[in-house]
């Protein structure tokens, strides 16, 4: 079907798809904001650019709260040449979209398909992967698409048994990109060992593995001496809790992707390469197993499962291409099933652009409040919080000391079980936390006001639910623990703080407290009221202009 310069065609179509993604993301973010946790990484990038090192706030100690190390380095590099960090994230994820689209297009081009129907079915695969929940995370500022593209490159290299000597380098890159990339990278390196053995290149391969290992050890040594911790703080936080804390999320992901899983299994049973692809999927299978043991907080768009999805999707593409290209009669049933599968997936994908638009651009007070708080909070204040994205990002210029009670960005809560005495030692001028279901706010449901200043007769609402009055706080996740302790602190110090319950979503889940000695009660009331006014709706770019 393609008669002229296939690779040029593949390159062109991949550029077009990546360009459309970039423009769509820019369009949304001109009227909206990145995700809460994406702003955390923005904090680190801008602090490095401004000469404060890798820290959570200017003047703070070195902190490895940004788990995506190589992603952070790339953003810093682009910021150094004048690209704002938000645009840099969109650009780098667009590179990931290009790589994935290019790889898919190359496979289709070399599949020797005949007939327009076959090509139509095949080229639908160019777009379907993009219109899945992971796009919410990509547009929201996470590294998911570029990371997925690196994982897919690794799978293609071990499948085609090419570039074997580059596999350890790619594996190192994946490991430096995200901490869970160590699992995938080790898996690809293991598979590469057998490829190198068959190609009589084992000595060269082991030498490159050794070099990659030395670089990796050097990175770990740098990280340990710079941060005084072997692992990024979020890994300590997410390992806290139930042993199988991620099992429910993984099961949910399987059900949400059932339209990809079932056809892939069915096609694998009909093709000899089914078991081969299963073996080559070992790295992402190990990742899937590892995620079962992790507390998958802020798993926006199931981004943690993104590498697993893209490999599953690519295997489904390969098996579909083999079925479409085969003249065997038994494949008629398979081909018809593929058509039904594509129809169902396309129907489900149609809602993704609209949902992306709503998630990014919907009006929310939390997009305005942090900037207004920064304009009014006295300089050099101490802020204790659990929502460490927007509030921390837009309050970097006040010289504030910012403490993350969850521990994602502050060492002590990450490595220890915090208590009320810890919060007392901070002597915070401002406390902000999401109550995370630890207190009963149903008593406020009848309140028409979005902003409720807690008076003396309402102090009882700060009581923690009975199920969180546990003797062993190690049983709680770090998110729940931070909410419980912050709430208990305010209950004990009720007379010393002006406390506001703010509606976030359908309930008054956000709690703010300001020291009465600051005399900010009326000011903060005005700030929150302004934050809820539609005419004050902001966007990421509006604050940069």
Short mmCIF file of C-alpha atoms in Angstrom, two decimals:
data_model
loop_
_atom_site.label_atom_id
_atom_site.label_comp_id
_atom_site.label_asym_id
_atom_site.label_seq_id
_atom_site.Cartn_x
_atom_site.Cartn_y
_atom_site.Cartn_z
CA UNK A 1 0.00 0.00 0.00
CA UNK A 2 2.86 2.39 0.77
CA UNK A 3 4.85 2.81 -2.40
CA UNK A 4 7.28 5.63 -1.65
CA UNK A 5 9.84 6.01 1.12
CA UNK A 6 8.12 4.10 3.95
CA UNK A 7 10.39 5.48 6.68
CA UNK A 8 9.78 9.05 5.53
CA UNK A 9 6.03 8.35 5.64
CA UNK A 10 6.33 6.84 9.13
CA UNK A 11 8.38 9.81 10.32
CA UNK A 12 5.91 12.31 8.88
CA UNK A 13 2.81 10.70 10.37
CA UNK A 14 4.53 10.44 13.78
CA UNK A 15 5.46 14.14 13.65
CA UNK A 16 1.85 15.04 12.81
CA UNK A 17 0.45 13.03 15.73
CA UNK A 18 3.02 14.46 18.15
CA UNK A 19 2.28 17.96 16.86
CA UNK A 20 -1.45 17.49 17.40
CA UNK A 21 -0.81 16.30 20.95
CA UNK A 22 1.40 19.32 21.65
CA UNK A 23 -1.19 21.76 20.28
CA UNK A 24 -4.05 20.06 22.16
CA UNK A 25 -2.09 20.22 25.43
CA UNK A 26 -1.20 23.88 24.89
CA UNK A 27 -4.82 24.68 24.08
CA UNK A 28 -6.04 23.12 27.34
CA UNK A 29 -3.35 24.64 29.55
CA UNK A 30 -3.96 28.13 28.22
CA UNK A 31 -7.25 27.78 30.09
CA UNK A 32 -6.27 25.40 32.88
CA UNK A 33 -3.63 24.02 35.20
CA UNK A 34 -1.28 21.09 35.52
CA UNK A 35 -2.03 18.38 38.07
CA UNK A 36 -1.33 18.97 41.75
CA UNK A 37 1.64 16.58 41.99
CA UNK A 38 3.20 17.82 38.74
CA UNK A 39 3.72 21.17 40.44
CA UNK A 40 5.88 19.42 43.02
CA UNK A 41 8.47 18.54 40.40
CA UNK A 42 8.19 22.07 38.96
CA UNK A 43 9.26 23.32 42.40
CA UNK A 44 12.52 21.37 42.24
CA UNK A 45 13.26 22.38 38.65
CA UNK A 46 12.82 26.08 39.35
CA UNK A 47 14.79 25.94 42.61
CA UNK A 48 17.73 24.43 40.74
CA UNK A 49 17.43 27.09 38.04
CA UNK A 50 17.34 29.82 40.70
CA UNK A 51 20.46 28.51 42.43
CA UNK A 52 18.81 26.87 45.46
CA UNK A 53 19.80 23.30 44.59
CA UNK A 54 17.43 20.33 44.61
CA UNK A 55 15.28 21.52 47.49
CA UNK A 56 11.60 21.87 48.29
CA UNK A 57 11.88 25.58 49.09
CA UNK A 58 14.59 28.24 48.85
CA UNK A 59 17.01 27.76 51.71
CA UNK A 60 15.78 24.24 52.39
CA UNK A 61 18.00 21.20 52.74
CA UNK A 62 18.61 19.02 49.65
CA UNK A 63 15.53 16.85 49.22
CA UNK A 64 14.82 14.11 46.71
CA UNK A 65 11.09 14.46 46.42
CA UNK A 66 11.26 14.41 42.62
CA UNK A 67 11.35 10.71 41.76
CA UNK A 68 11.72 11.21 38.00
CA UNK A 69 15.41 12.17 38.15
CA UNK A 70 16.27 12.11 34.44
CA UNK A 71 12.97 13.82 33.60
CA UNK A 72 13.88 16.56 36.07
CA UNK A 73 17.34 16.92 34.48
CA UNK A 74 15.74 17.26 31.02
CA UNK A 75 13.34 19.93 32.28
CA UNK A 76 16.22 21.80 33.89
CA UNK A 77 18.12 21.67 30.60
CA UNK A 78 15.20 23.14 28.66
CA UNK A 79 14.57 25.74 31.37
CA UNK A 80 18.23 26.79 31.13
CA UNK A 81 17.66 27.79 27.49
CA UNK A 82 14.55 29.79 28.33
CA UNK A 83 11.69 27.29 28.00
CA UNK A 84 9.28 27.57 30.93
CA UNK A 85 8.91 24.33 32.83
CA UNK A 86 5.27 23.78 31.82
CA UNK A 87 5.96 24.05 28.11
CA UNK A 88 9.01 21.83 28.58
CA UNK A 89 6.85 19.03 30.01
CA UNK A 90 4.47 19.24 27.06
CA UNK A 91 7.37 19.20 24.59
CA UNK A 92 9.09 16.18 26.17
CA UNK A 93 5.87 14.19 26.31
CA UNK A 94 5.32 15.12 22.66
CA UNK A 95 8.70 13.54 21.93
CA UNK A 96 7.37 10.41 23.62
CA UNK A 97 4.23 10.54 21.45
CA UNK A 98 6.45 10.84 18.38
CA UNK A 99 8.59 7.82 19.33
CA UNK A 100 5.61 5.58 20.09
CA UNK A 101 3.79 6.64 16.92
CA UNK A 102 6.92 6.15 14.81
CA UNK A 103 7.50 2.63 16.18
CA UNK A 104 3.88 1.65 15.56
CA UNK A 105 3.94 3.06 12.04
CA UNK A 106 7.17 1.21 11.23
CA UNK A 107 5.63 -2.09 12.30
CA UNK A 108 2.58 -1.47 10.12
CA UNK A 109 4.72 -0.48 7.13
CA UNK A 110 6.76 -3.69 7.22
CA UNK A 111 3.77 -5.98 7.84
CA UNK A 112 3.03 -6.58 4.12
CA UNK A 113 -0.68 -5.99 4.56
CA UNK A 114 -2.93 -6.09 1.52
CA UNK A 115 -6.26 -4.34 1.09
CA UNK A 116 -7.59 -1.02 2.31
CA UNK A 117 -9.64 -2.60 5.10
CA UNK A 118 -6.55 -4.18 6.61
CA UNK A 119 -4.64 -0.91 6.46
CA UNK A 120 -7.55 1.01 7.97
CA UNK A 121 -7.67 -1.40 10.91
CA UNK A 122 -3.90 -1.28 11.33
CA UNK A 123 -3.61 2.49 11.26
CA UNK A 124 -6.35 2.92 13.84
CA UNK A 125 -3.68 1.59 16.22
CA UNK A 126 -1.77 4.81 15.59
CA UNK A 127 -4.28 6.78 17.64
CA UNK A 128 -6.12 4.41 19.97
CA UNK A 129 -3.20 4.14 22.42
CA UNK A 130 -3.15 7.92 22.79
CA UNK A 131 -6.81 8.26 23.75
CA UNK A 132 -6.53 6.29 26.97
CA UNK A 133 -6.52 7.55 30.59
CA UNK A 134 -2.72 7.96 30.58
CA UNK A 135 -3.23 11.10 28.50
CA UNK A 136 -4.68 12.78 31.60
CA UNK A 137 -1.34 12.33 33.32
CA UNK A 138 0.68 13.41 30.27
CA UNK A 139 -1.23 16.66 29.77
CA UNK A 140 -1.29 17.09 33.54
CA UNK A 141 2.51 17.43 33.59
CA UNK A 142 3.80 13.93 34.41
CA UNK A 143 6.54 12.16 32.45
CA UNK A 144 4.35 9.23 31.43
CA UNK A 145 4.49 9.38 27.60
CA UNK A 146 8.24 9.88 27.33
CA UNK A 147 8.77 7.12 29.90
CA UNK A 148 6.41 4.77 28.03
CA UNK A 149 8.29 5.44 24.80
CA UNK A 150 11.60 4.36 26.38
CA UNK A 151 9.96 1.17 27.64
CA UNK A 152 8.60 0.47 24.16
CA UNK A 153 11.98 1.08 22.53
CA UNK A 154 13.45 -1.52 24.89
CA UNK A 155 10.77 -4.05 23.99
CA UNK A 156 11.34 -3.52 20.24
CA UNK A 157 15.10 -3.94 20.63
CA UNK A 158 14.81 -7.25 22.46
CA UNK A 159 12.08 -8.43 20.03
CA UNK A 160 14.08 -7.61 16.90
CA UNK A 161 17.37 -8.58 18.59
CA UNK A 162 18.98 -5.42 17.26
CA UNK A 163 21.20 -2.86 18.96
CA UNK A 164 22.00 -5.47 21.58
CA UNK A 165 25.04 -3.55 22.83
CA UNK A 166 22.85 -0.51 23.44
CA UNK A 167 20.35 -2.41 25.62
CA UNK A 168 22.34 -1.87 28.88
CA UNK A 169 22.60 1.86 28.10
CA UNK A 170 18.85 2.08 27.46
CA UNK A 171 18.20 0.07 30.63
CA UNK A 172 20.30 2.52 32.64
CA UNK A 173 18.39 5.42 31.10
CA UNK A 174 15.07 3.83 32.07
CA UNK A 175 16.34 3.19 35.60
CA UNK A 176 17.45 6.82 35.97
CA UNK A 177 14.15 8.06 34.58
CA UNK A 178 11.98 6.64 37.35
CA UNK A 179 12.79 4.46 40.39
CA UNK A 180 10.49 1.68 39.20
CA UNK A 181 12.46 1.79 35.95
CA UNK A 182 15.17 -0.17 37.76
CA UNK A 183 12.91 -3.23 37.57
CA UNK A 184 12.21 -2.82 33.86
CA UNK A 185 15.82 -1.93 33.06
CA UNK A 186 17.14 -4.99 34.90
CA UNK A 187 14.65 -7.13 32.99
CA UNK A 188 15.75 -5.82 29.60
CA UNK A 189 19.41 -6.27 30.55
CA UNK A 190 18.68 -9.88 31.50
CA UNK A 191 16.95 -10.54 28.15
CA UNK A 192 19.78 -8.80 26.32
CA UNK A 193 22.25 -11.24 27.88
CA UNK A 194 20.69 -14.16 25.97
CA UNK A 195 20.56 -12.18 22.74
CA UNK A 196 24.23 -11.26 23.07
CA UNK A 197 25.08 -14.90 23.79
CA UNK A 198 23.34 -16.09 20.61
CA UNK A 199 25.06 -13.37 18.59
CA UNK A 200 28.49 -14.24 20.04
CA UNK A 201 28.83 -10.77 21.56
CA UNK A 202 28.74 -11.77 25.21
CA UNK A 203 32.13 -10.26 26.13
CA UNK A 204 31.30 -6.88 24.62
CA UNK A 205 27.85 -7.00 26.21
CA UNK A 206 29.17 -7.75 29.68
CA UNK A 207 31.71 -4.95 29.35
CA UNK A 208 28.95 -2.44 28.55
CA UNK A 209 26.86 -3.84 31.41
CA UNK A 210 29.83 -3.23 33.69
CA UNK A 211 30.21 0.36 32.46
CA UNK A 212 26.46 0.96 32.92
CA UNK A 213 26.65 -0.54 36.41
CA UNK A 214 29.55 1.76 37.34
CA UNK A 215 27.57 4.78 36.12
CA UNK A 216 24.55 3.58 38.08
CA UNK A 217 26.61 3.06 41.23
CA UNK A 218 28.11 6.52 40.73
CA UNK A 219 24.61 7.99 40.54
CA UNK A 220 23.56 6.19 43.74
CA UNK A 221 26.72 7.43 45.46
CA UNK A 222 26.00 10.99 44.37
CA UNK A 223 22.41 10.69 45.54
CA UNK A 224 23.40 9.28 48.92
CA UNK A 225 26.03 11.95 49.57
CA UNK A 226 23.76 14.76 48.33
CA UNK A 227 20.50 13.69 49.98
CA UNK A 228 21.80 11.34 52.72
CA UNK A 229 19.21 8.75 51.64
CA UNK A 230 19.54 5.69 49.45
CA UNK A 231 16.08 6.09 47.94
CA UNK A 232 13.85 9.03 46.93
CA UNK A 233 11.48 10.05 49.72
CA UNK A 234 8.30 9.09 47.79
CA UNK A 235 9.49 5.46 47.75
CA UNK A 236 9.69 5.43 51.54
CA UNK A 237 6.22 6.97 51.71
CA UNK A 238 4.61 4.59 49.22
CA UNK A 239 6.16 1.52 50.82
CA UNK A 240 4.43 2.42 54.08
CA UNK A 241 1.12 0.64 54.65
CA UNK A 242 -0.37 -2.74 53.76
CA UNK A 243 1.90 -5.32 52.12
CA UNK A 244 -0.52 -5.69 49.20
CA UNK A 245 -1.48 -2.01 49.14
CA UNK A 246 -1.49 -1.85 45.34
CA UNK A 247 -3.41 -5.07 44.64
CA UNK A 248 -6.83 -3.41 44.31
CA UNK A 249 -5.45 -0.78 41.95
CA UNK A 250 -3.80 -3.39 39.73
CA UNK A 251 -7.01 -5.41 39.56
CA UNK A 252 -8.91 -2.24 38.69
CA UNK A 253 -6.41 -1.53 35.91
CA UNK A 254 -6.90 -5.02 34.48
CA UNK A 255 -10.66 -4.58 34.36
CA UNK A 256 -10.37 -1.11 32.85
CA UNK A 257 -8.18 -2.53 30.09
CA UNK A 258 -10.12 -5.73 29.56
CA UNK A 259 -10.77 -4.80 25.91
CA UNK A 260 -7.02 -4.93 25.34
CA UNK A 261 -6.24 -7.92 27.55
CA UNK A 262 -8.83 -10.36 26.15
CA UNK A 263 -8.01 -9.84 22.41
CA UNK A 264 -4.27 -10.05 23.17
CA UNK A 265 -4.72 -13.37 25.02
CA UNK A 266 -7.01 -14.72 22.30
CA UNK A 267 -4.63 -13.80 19.49
CA UNK A 268 -1.64 -15.14 21.41
CA UNK A 269 -3.33 -18.53 21.55
CA UNK A 270 -3.56 -18.59 17.75
CA UNK A 271 -0.01 -17.51 16.99
CA UNK A 272 3.30 -19.21 17.60
CA UNK A 273 4.87 -15.94 18.73
CA UNK A 274 2.40 -15.57 21.58
CA UNK A 275 4.69 -17.30 24.09
CA UNK A 276 7.70 -15.41 22.75
CA UNK A 277 6.00 -12.08 23.38
CA UNK A 278 5.02 -13.25 26.85
CA UNK A 279 8.68 -14.00 27.67
CA UNK A 280 9.79 -10.65 26.27
CA UNK A 281 7.21 -8.99 28.52
CA UNK A 282 9.04 -10.23 31.62
CA UNK A 283 10.30 -6.73 32.60
CA UNK A 284 6.82 -5.16 32.70
CA UNK A 285 5.32 -8.28 34.29
CA UNK A 286 7.82 -7.84 37.13
CA UNK A 287 6.81 -4.19 37.34
CA UNK A 288 3.15 -5.20 37.60
CA UNK A 289 4.00 -7.56 40.47
CA UNK A 290 6.10 -4.90 42.23
CA UNK A 291 3.24 -2.38 42.03
CA UNK A 292 1.07 -4.77 44.03
CA UNK A 293 3.22 -4.04 47.08
CA UNK A 294 3.15 -0.23 46.70
CA UNK A 295 0.65 2.34 47.91
CA UNK A 296 -0.20 3.84 44.52
CA UNK A 297 -1.14 7.33 45.65
CA UNK A 298 -1.64 9.96 42.92
CA UNK A 299 -1.77 7.28 40.23
CA UNK A 300 -3.31 9.78 37.80
CA UNK A 301 -4.63 8.11 34.66
CA UNK A 302 -3.12 4.83 35.90
CA UNK A 303 0.26 6.30 34.94
CA UNK A 304 2.20 3.77 37.03
CA UNK A 305 0.80 1.04 34.78
CA UNK A 306 1.64 3.06 31.63
CA UNK A 307 4.71 0.93 30.74
CA UNK A 308 2.65 -2.25 31.14
CA UNK A 309 -0.11 -0.85 28.95
CA UNK A 310 2.13 0.21 26.07
CA UNK A 311 3.83 -3.21 25.88
CA UNK A 312 0.45 -4.99 26.04
CA UNK A 313 -0.87 -2.65 23.35
CA UNK A 314 2.15 -3.19 21.10
CA UNK A 315 1.88 -6.98 21.43
CA UNK A 316 -1.80 -6.71 20.49
CA UNK A 317 -0.77 -4.69 17.43
CA UNK A 318 1.84 -7.29 16.40
CA UNK A 319 -0.59 -10.17 16.75
CA UNK A 320 -3.30 -8.26 14.90
CA UNK A 321 -0.95 -7.50 12.02
CA UNK A 322 -0.01 -11.18 11.76
CA UNK A 323 -3.70 -12.14 11.67
CA UNK A 324 -4.54 -9.53 9.04
CA UNK A 325 -1.63 -10.61 6.86
CA UNK A 326 -2.40 -14.34 7.10
CA UNK A 327 -4.55 -15.92 4.36
CA UNK A 328 -5.61 -18.82 6.61
CA UNK A 329 -9.39 -19.22 6.92
CA UNK A 330 -9.34 -19.50 10.68
CA UNK A 331 -8.19 -15.89 10.81
CA UNK A 332 -11.51 -14.65 9.43
CA UNK A 333 -13.04 -15.13 12.87
CA UNK A 334 -10.07 -13.43 14.48
CA UNK A 335 -10.22 -10.51 12.05
CA UNK A 336 -13.91 -9.99 12.69
CA UNK A 337 -13.27 -10.10 16.41
CA UNK A 338 -10.55 -7.47 15.95
CA UNK A 339 -13.06 -5.24 14.17
CA UNK A 340 -15.51 -5.59 17.07
CA UNK A 341 -12.69 -4.90 19.53
CA UNK A 342 -11.63 -1.77 17.65
CA UNK A 343 -15.22 -0.53 17.48
CA UNK A 344 -15.69 -0.93 21.24
CA UNK A 345 -12.35 0.68 22.05
CA UNK A 346 -13.01 3.61 19.71
CA UNK A 347 -16.40 4.18 21.33
CA UNK A 348 -14.75 4.24 24.73
CA UNK A 349 -11.96 6.52 23.50
CA UNK A 350 -14.32 9.19 22.22
CA UNK A 351 -14.92 10.46 25.76
CA UNK A 352 -11.22 10.97 26.49
CA UNK A 353 -10.74 14.40 24.83
CA UNK A 354 -13.78 15.79 26.64
CA UNK A 355 -12.68 14.35 29.98
CA UNK A 356 -9.17 15.73 29.44
CA UNK A 357 -10.69 19.14 28.81
CA UNK A 358 -12.74 18.96 32.02
CA UNK A 359 -9.90 17.72 34.21
CA UNK A 360 -7.47 20.39 33.06
CA UNK A 361 -9.73 23.42 32.61
CA UNK A 362 -12.53 22.97 35.15
CA UNK A 363 -12.84 25.83 37.62
CA UNK A 364 -11.44 25.09 41.07
CA UNK A 365 -10.67 27.44 43.92
CA UNK A 366 -7.33 25.68 44.57
CA UNK A 367 -5.89 27.13 41.36
CA UNK A 368 -6.34 30.70 42.59
CA UNK A 369 -5.94 30.42 46.38
CA UNK A 370 -2.17 29.63 46.56
CA UNK A 371 -1.19 32.76 44.63
CA UNK A 372 -3.50 34.95 46.73
CA UNK A 373 -2.22 33.38 49.95
CA UNK A 374 1.35 34.14 48.89
CA UNK A 375 0.42 37.78 48.37
CA UNK A 376 -0.84 38.06 51.96
CA UNK A 377 1.12 35.60 54.10
CA UNK A 378 4.00 37.31 55.97
CA UNK A 379 7.44 36.49 54.59
CA UNK A 380 9.48 33.72 56.19
CA UNK A 381 6.44 31.92 57.56
CA UNK A 382 6.40 28.21 58.35
CA UNK A 383 3.83 26.24 56.35
CA UNK A 384 2.89 22.67 57.28
CA UNK A 385 0.85 20.95 54.58
CA UNK A 386 -0.19 17.74 52.89
CA UNK A 387 -1.16 19.19 49.48
CA UNK A 388 2.40 19.90 48.38
CA UNK A 389 1.86 20.92 44.74
CA UNK A 390 0.17 24.21 43.91
CA UNK A 391 0.47 25.68 47.40
CA UNK A 392 4.21 25.03 47.57
CA UNK A 393 4.87 26.04 43.96
CA UNK A 394 3.18 29.42 44.09
CA UNK A 395 4.60 30.23 47.55
CA UNK A 396 8.29 29.87 46.71
CA UNK A 397 8.97 33.60 46.65
CA UNK A 398 7.94 34.35 50.23
CA UNK A 399 11.01 32.84 51.85
CA UNK A 400 8.71 30.37 53.59
CA UNK A 401 9.80 27.18 55.28
CA UNK A 402 7.51 24.50 53.79
CA UNK A 403 7.10 21.15 55.53
CA UNK A 404 5.32 18.24 53.82
CA UNK A 405 3.60 16.26 56.58
CA UNK A 406 3.11 13.27 54.26
CA UNK A 407 6.87 13.03 53.72
CA UNK A 408 7.04 13.17 49.94
CA UNK A 409 9.23 16.27 50.22
CA UNK A 410 10.35 16.31 53.86
CA UNK A 411 12.69 13.70 55.27
CA UNK A 412 11.45 13.25 58.83
CA UNK A 413 7.80 12.38 57.99
CA UNK A 414 9.01 10.06 55.22
CA UNK A 415 11.26 8.03 57.51
CA UNK A 416 9.34 8.27 60.78
CA UNK A 417 5.85 8.03 62.27
CA UNK A 418 4.94 11.65 62.97
CA UNK A 419 2.92 12.73 66.00
CA UNK A 420 1.39 15.90 67.38
CA UNK A 421 4.65 16.76 69.12
CA UNK A 422 6.38 16.85 65.73
CA UNK A 423 3.91 19.41 64.40
CA UNK A 424 4.22 21.40 67.63
CA UNK A 425 7.98 21.53 67.12
CA UNK A 426 7.42 23.16 63.74
CA UNK A 427 5.33 25.92 65.31
CA UNK A 428 3.57 26.45 61.94
CA UNK A 429 2.15 29.83 61.02
CA UNK A 430 -0.09 28.08 58.52
CA UNK A 431 -1.43 24.53 58.34
CA UNK A 432 -3.16 23.12 55.28
CA UNK A 433 -4.29 19.53 54.75
CA UNK A 434 -6.80 17.33 52.98
CA UNK A 435 -8.73 15.49 55.69
CA UNK A 436 -8.66 12.28 53.54
CA UNK A 437 -11.79 10.81 55.10
CA UNK A 438 -10.30 10.82 58.60
CA UNK A 439 -12.98 13.11 60.06
CA UNK A 440 -16.72 13.30 59.54
CA UNK A 441 -17.59 16.45 57.61
CA UNK A 442 -21.19 15.43 56.96
CA UNK A 443 -22.29 17.98 59.57
CA UNK A 444 -21.21 20.68 57.10
CA UNK A 445 -23.18 19.22 54.19
CA UNK A 446 -26.17 21.48 54.86
CA UNK A 447 -23.96 24.56 54.76
CA UNK A 448 -24.43 26.58 51.60
CA UNK A 449 -21.15 28.41 52.04
CA UNK A 450 -18.02 27.08 50.34
CA UNK A 451 -15.94 28.65 53.09
CA UNK A 452 -16.68 27.91 56.74
CA UNK A 453 -14.74 29.56 59.53
CA UNK A 454 -14.95 27.21 62.51
CA UNK A 455 -16.32 28.93 65.60
CA UNK A 456 -16.00 27.75 69.21
CA UNK A 457 -19.28 25.84 69.16
CA UNK A 458 -18.11 23.92 66.06
CA UNK A 459 -14.80 22.74 67.51
CA UNK A 460 -16.15 19.20 67.87
CA UNK A 461 -15.95 18.69 64.12
CA UNK A 462 -12.19 18.28 64.47
CA UNK A 463 -12.68 14.90 66.14
CA UNK A 464 -10.98 12.05 64.24
CA UNK A 465 -13.20 9.12 63.19
CA UNK A 466 -13.11 6.17 65.60
CA UNK A 467 -11.45 3.87 63.04
CA UNK A 468 -8.44 6.23 62.94
CA UNK A 469 -8.06 6.37 66.71
CA UNK A 470 -5.51 3.57 66.49
CA UNK A 471 -2.75 2.79 68.95
CA UNK A 472 -0.28 1.87 66.22
CA UNK A 473 -0.05 4.62 63.60
CA UNK A 474 2.24 2.48 61.46
CA UNK A 475 -0.94 0.74 60.28
CA UNK A 476 -2.00 3.90 58.45
CA UNK A 477 -0.77 5.10 55.09
CA UNK A 478 1.32 8.25 55.26
CA UNK A 479 -1.52 10.28 53.70
CA UNK A 480 -4.01 9.17 56.35
CA UNK A 481 -1.43 9.58 59.13
CA UNK A 482 -0.63 13.16 58.11
CA UNK A 483 -4.33 14.07 58.07
CA UNK A 484 -4.95 12.48 61.49
CA UNK A 485 -1.98 14.20 63.13
CA UNK A 486 -2.69 17.60 61.56
CA UNK A 487 -6.28 17.36 62.72
CA UNK A 488 -5.29 16.35 66.26
CA UNK A 489 -2.81 19.22 66.38
CA UNK A 490 -5.50 21.76 65.48
CA UNK A 491 -7.93 20.21 67.96
CA UNK A 492 -5.37 20.73 70.73
CA UNK A 493 -4.38 24.22 69.54
CA UNK A 494 -7.89 25.28 68.59
CA UNK A 495 -7.75 28.62 70.45
CA UNK A 496 -4.48 29.59 68.73
CA UNK A 497 -5.61 29.30 65.10
CA UNK A 498 -8.24 30.69 62.75
CA UNK A 499 -9.52 27.53 61.05
CA UNK A 500 -11.32 27.30 57.72
CA UNK A 501 -13.06 24.32 56.13
CA UNK A 502 -13.05 24.82 52.35
CA UNK A 503 -15.22 22.95 49.87
CA UNK A 504 -13.07 20.89 47.51
CA UNK A 505 -15.23 18.89 45.15
CA UNK A 506 -18.47 17.98 46.87
CA UNK A 507 -17.30 18.21 50.49
CA UNK A 508 -15.42 20.56 52.78
CA UNK A 509 -12.30 18.41 52.64
CA UNK A 510 -9.59 21.10 52.66
CA UNK A 511 -8.68 22.53 56.05
CA UNK A 512 -6.62 25.70 56.50
CA UNK A 513 -5.41 27.20 59.77
CA UNK A 514 -3.61 30.50 60.37
CA UNK A 515 -2.13 31.65 63.65
CA UNK A 516 -4.43 34.13 65.34
CA UNK A 517 -1.37 36.22 66.20
CA UNK A 518 -1.02 36.98 62.47
CA UNK A 519 -4.40 38.68 62.48
CA UNK A 520 -5.30 37.19 59.09
CA UNK A 521 -8.82 35.90 59.69
CA UNK A 522 -10.64 38.55 57.65
CA UNK A 523 -7.90 38.67 55.03
CA UNK A 524 -8.04 34.92 54.44
CA UNK A 525 -11.82 35.01 54.32
CA UNK A 526 -11.51 37.51 51.46
CA UNK A 527 -8.79 35.42 49.80
CA UNK A 528 -10.93 32.30 49.75
CA UNK A 529 -14.00 34.18 48.57
CA UNK A 530 -11.97 35.66 45.69
CA UNK A 531 -10.69 32.17 44.87
CA UNK A 532 -14.24 30.93 44.36
CA UNK A 533 -15.26 33.73 42.01
CA UNK A 534 -15.55 32.50 38.42
CA UNK A 535 -14.33 35.83 37.06
CA UNK A 536 -10.99 35.20 38.79
CA UNK A 537 -10.45 31.89 36.97
CA UNK A 538 -6.76 31.44 36.20
CA UNK A 539 -4.51 29.22 34.12
CA UNK A 540 -0.89 28.16 34.42
CA UNK A 541 0.10 30.51 31.62
CA UNK A 542 -1.95 33.45 32.93
CA UNK A 543 0.24 33.51 36.03
CA UNK A 544 3.38 33.58 33.88
CA UNK A 545 2.27 36.51 31.73
#
